[in-house]
Coordinates of N, CA and C in Angstrom, one line a residue:
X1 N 87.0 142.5 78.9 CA 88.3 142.7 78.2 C 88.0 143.2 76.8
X2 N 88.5 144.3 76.0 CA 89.2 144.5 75.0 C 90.1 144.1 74.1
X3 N 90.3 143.3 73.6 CA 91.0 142.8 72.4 C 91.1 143.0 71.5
X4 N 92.2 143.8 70.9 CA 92.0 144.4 69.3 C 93.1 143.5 68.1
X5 N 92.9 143.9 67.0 CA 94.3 143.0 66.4 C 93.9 143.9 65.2
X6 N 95.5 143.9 64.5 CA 95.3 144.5 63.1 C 97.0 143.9 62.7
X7 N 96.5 143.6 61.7 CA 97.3 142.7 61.0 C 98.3 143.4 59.9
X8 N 97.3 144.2 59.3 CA 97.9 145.5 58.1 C 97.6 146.6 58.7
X9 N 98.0 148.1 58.1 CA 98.0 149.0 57.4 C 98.9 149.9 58.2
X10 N 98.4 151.3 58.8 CA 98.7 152.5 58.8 C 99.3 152.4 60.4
X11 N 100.6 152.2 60.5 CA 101.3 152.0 61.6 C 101.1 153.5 62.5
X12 N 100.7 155.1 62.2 CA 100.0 155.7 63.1 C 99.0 155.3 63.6
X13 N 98.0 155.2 62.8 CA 97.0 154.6 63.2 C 97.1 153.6 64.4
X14 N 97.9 152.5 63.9 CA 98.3 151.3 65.3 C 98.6 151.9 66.5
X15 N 99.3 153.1 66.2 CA 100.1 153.4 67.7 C 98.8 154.4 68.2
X16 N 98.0 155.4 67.6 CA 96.9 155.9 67.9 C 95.8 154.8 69.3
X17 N 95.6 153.6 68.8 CA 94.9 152.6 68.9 C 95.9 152.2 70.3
X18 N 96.3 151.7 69.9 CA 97.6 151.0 71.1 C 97.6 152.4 72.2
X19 N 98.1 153.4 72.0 CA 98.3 154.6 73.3 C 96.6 154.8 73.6
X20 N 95.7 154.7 72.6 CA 94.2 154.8 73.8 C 94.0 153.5 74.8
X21 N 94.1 152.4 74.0 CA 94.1 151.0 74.8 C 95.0 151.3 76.1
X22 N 96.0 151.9 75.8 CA 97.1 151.7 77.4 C 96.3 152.9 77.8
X23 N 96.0 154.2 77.5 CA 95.7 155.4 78.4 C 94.2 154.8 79.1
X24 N 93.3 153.9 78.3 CA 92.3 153.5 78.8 C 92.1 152.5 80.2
X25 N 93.4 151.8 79.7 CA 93.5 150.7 80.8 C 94.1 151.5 82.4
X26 N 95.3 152.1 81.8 CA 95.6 152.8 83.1 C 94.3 153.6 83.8
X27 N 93.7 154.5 82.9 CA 92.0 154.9 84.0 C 91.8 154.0 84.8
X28 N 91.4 152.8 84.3 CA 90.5 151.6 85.0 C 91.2 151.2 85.6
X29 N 92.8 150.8 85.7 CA 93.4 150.4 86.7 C 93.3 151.4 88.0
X30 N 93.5 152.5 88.1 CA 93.9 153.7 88.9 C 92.2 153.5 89.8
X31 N 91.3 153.3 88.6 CA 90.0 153.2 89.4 C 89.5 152.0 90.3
X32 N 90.2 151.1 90.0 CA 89.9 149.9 90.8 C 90.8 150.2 91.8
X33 N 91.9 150.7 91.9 CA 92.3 150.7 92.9 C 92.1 151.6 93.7
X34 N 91.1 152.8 93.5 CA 91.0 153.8 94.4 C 89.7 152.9 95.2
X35 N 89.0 151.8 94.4 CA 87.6 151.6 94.8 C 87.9 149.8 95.6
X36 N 89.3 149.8 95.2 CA 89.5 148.3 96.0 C 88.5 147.2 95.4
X37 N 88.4 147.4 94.2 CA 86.7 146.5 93.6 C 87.9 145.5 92.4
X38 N 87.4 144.9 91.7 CA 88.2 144.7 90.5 C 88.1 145.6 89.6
X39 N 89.2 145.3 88.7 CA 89.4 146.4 87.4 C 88.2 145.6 86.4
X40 N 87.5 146.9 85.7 CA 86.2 146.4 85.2 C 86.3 146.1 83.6
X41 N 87.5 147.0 82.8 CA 87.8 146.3 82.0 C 89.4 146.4 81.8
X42 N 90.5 145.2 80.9 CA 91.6 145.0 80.4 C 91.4 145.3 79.0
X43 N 92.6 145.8 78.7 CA 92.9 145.8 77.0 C 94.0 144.7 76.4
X44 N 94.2 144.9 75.4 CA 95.0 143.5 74.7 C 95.0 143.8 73.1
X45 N 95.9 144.3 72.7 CA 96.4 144.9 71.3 C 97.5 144.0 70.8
X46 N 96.9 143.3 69.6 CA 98.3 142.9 68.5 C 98.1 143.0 67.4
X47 N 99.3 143.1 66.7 CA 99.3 143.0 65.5 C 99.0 141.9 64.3
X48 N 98.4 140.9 65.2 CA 98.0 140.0 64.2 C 97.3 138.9 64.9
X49 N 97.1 137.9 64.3 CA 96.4 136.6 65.1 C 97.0 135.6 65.7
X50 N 98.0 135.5 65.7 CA 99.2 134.9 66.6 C 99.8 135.4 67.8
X51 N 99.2 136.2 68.6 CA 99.3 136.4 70.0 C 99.2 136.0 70.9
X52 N 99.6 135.9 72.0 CA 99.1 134.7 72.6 C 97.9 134.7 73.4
X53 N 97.1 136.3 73.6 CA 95.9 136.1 74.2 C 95.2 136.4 72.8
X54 N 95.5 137.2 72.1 CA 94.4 136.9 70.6 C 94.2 135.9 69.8
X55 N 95.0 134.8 70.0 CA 94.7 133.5 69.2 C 94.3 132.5 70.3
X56 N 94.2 132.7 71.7 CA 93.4 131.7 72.6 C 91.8 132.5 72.7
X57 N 92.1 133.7 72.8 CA 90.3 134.8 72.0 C 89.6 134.0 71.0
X58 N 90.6 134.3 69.7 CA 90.1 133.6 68.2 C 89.5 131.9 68.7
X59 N 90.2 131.1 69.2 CA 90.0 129.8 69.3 C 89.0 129.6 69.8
X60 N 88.5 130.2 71.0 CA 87.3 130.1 71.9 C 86.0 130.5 71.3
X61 N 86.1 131.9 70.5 CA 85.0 132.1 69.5 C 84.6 130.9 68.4
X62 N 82.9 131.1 68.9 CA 82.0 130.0 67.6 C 82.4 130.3 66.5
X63 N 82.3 131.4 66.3 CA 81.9 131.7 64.6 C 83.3 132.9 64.7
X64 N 84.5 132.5 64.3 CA 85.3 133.9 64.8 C 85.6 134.4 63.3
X65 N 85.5 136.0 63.3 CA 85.6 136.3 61.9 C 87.2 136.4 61.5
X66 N 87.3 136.6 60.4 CA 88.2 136.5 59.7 C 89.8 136.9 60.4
X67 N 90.7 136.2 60.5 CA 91.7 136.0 61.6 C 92.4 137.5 60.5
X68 N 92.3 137.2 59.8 CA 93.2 138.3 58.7 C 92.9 139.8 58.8
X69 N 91.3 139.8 59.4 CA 91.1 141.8 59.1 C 91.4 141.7 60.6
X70 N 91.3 143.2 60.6 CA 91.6 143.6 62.0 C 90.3 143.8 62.5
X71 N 90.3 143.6 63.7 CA 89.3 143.5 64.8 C 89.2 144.1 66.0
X72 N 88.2 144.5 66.7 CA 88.0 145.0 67.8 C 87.1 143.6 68.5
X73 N 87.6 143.2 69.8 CA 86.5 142.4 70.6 C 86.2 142.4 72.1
X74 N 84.6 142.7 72.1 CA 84.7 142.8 73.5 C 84.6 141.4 74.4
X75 N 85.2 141.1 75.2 CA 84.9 140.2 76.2 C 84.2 140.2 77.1
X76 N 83.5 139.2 77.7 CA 82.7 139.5 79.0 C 82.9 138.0 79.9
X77 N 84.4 138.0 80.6 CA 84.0 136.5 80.8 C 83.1 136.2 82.1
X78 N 83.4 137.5 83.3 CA 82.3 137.1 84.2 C 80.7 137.0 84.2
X79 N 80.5 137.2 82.5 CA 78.8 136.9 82.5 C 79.0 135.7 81.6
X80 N 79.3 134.7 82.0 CA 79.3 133.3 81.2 C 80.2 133.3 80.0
X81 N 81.4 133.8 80.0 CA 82.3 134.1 78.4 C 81.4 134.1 77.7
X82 N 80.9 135.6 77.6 CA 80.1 136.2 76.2 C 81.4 137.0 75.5
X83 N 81.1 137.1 74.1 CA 81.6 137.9 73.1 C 80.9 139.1 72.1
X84 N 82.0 140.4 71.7 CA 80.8 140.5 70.5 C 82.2 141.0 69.9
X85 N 82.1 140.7 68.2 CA 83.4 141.2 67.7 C 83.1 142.2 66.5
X86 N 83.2 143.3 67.0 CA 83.1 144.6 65.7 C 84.3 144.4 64.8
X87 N 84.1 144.4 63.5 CA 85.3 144.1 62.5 C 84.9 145.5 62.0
X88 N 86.4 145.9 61.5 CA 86.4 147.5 60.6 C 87.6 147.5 59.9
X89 N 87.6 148.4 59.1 CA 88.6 148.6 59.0 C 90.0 148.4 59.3
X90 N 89.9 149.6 60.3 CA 90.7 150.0 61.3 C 90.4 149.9 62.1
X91 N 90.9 149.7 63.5 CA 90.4 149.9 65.2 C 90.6 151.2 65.2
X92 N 90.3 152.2 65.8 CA 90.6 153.4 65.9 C 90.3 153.9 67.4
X93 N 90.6 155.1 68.2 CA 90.5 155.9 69.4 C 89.0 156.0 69.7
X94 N 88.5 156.3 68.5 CA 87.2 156.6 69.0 C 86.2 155.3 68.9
X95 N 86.6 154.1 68.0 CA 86.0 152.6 68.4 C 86.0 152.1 69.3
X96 N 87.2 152.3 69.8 CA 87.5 151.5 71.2 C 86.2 152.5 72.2
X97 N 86.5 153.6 72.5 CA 85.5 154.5 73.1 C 83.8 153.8 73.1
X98 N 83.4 153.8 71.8 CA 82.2 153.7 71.4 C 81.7 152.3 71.7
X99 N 82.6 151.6 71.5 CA 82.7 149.8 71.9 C 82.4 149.7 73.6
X100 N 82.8 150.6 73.8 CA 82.8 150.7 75.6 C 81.6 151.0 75.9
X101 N 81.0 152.1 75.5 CA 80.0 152.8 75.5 C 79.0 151.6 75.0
X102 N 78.7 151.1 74.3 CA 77.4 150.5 73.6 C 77.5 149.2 74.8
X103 N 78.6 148.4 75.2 CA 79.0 147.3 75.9 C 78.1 148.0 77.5
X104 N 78.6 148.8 77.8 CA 77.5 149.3 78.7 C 76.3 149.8 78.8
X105 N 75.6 150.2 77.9 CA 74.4 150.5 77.7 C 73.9 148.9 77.5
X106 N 74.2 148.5 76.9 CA 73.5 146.8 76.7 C 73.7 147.0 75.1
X107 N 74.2 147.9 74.6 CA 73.6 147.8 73.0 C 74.4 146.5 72.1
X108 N 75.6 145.8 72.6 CA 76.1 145.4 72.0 C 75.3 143.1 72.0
X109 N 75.5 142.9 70.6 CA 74.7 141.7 70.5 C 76.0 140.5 71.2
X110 N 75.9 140.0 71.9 CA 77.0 139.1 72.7 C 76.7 137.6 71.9
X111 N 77.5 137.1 71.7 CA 77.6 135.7 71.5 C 78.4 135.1 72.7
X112 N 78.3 133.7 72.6 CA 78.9 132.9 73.7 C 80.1 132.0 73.2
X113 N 81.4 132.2 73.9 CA 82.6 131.4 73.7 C 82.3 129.9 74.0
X114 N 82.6 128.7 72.7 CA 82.7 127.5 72.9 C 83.7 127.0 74.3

């Protein structure tokens, strides 16, 4: 899963973020279902830390960074709830992308949800 949150700024930007997360999800839905396998990854966009799957995210993370900046986080719960959480700025179209990309290559450093 994907999990983003952003708390402040540039409400294009949000909706930029939010329409890749949904255009992304819909791919992977359409794909699991042509392949009858499960969907390989879910998205999950808020505006803050009070969501109800971004604040059961935040809770489960060891070390979870700062509830206030905005965040990108990848999930991995069928490999033993691993995490890794890229903090930026912004979440942006092409983070989410690159977040994907490194999560599959292996590049990304996973921590483990308490």
């Amino acid at each position: 899963a994907v999990v983003s949150t952003q708390s402040t700024g540039d409400d294009g930007a949000a909706k930029a973020v939010m329409d890749k997360m949904t255009s992304s999800g819909e791919q992977y839905i359409e794909k699991a279902k042509a392949s009858k396998d499960d969907q390989e990854f879910m998205f999950f966009y808020s505006n803050g830390a009070s969501g109800k799957v971004t604040s059961s995210v935040l809770e489960a993370m060891e070390n979870p960074a700062s509830a206030d900046k905005p965040m990108l986080v990848v999930l991995d719960i069928p490999e033993g709830g691993k995490y890794c959480v890229i903090e930026c700025d912004m979440p942006t179209p092409d983070l989410v992308d690159s977040a994907l990309a490194d999560y599959k290559a292996g590049k990304l450093t996973m921590q483990q949800l308490c």
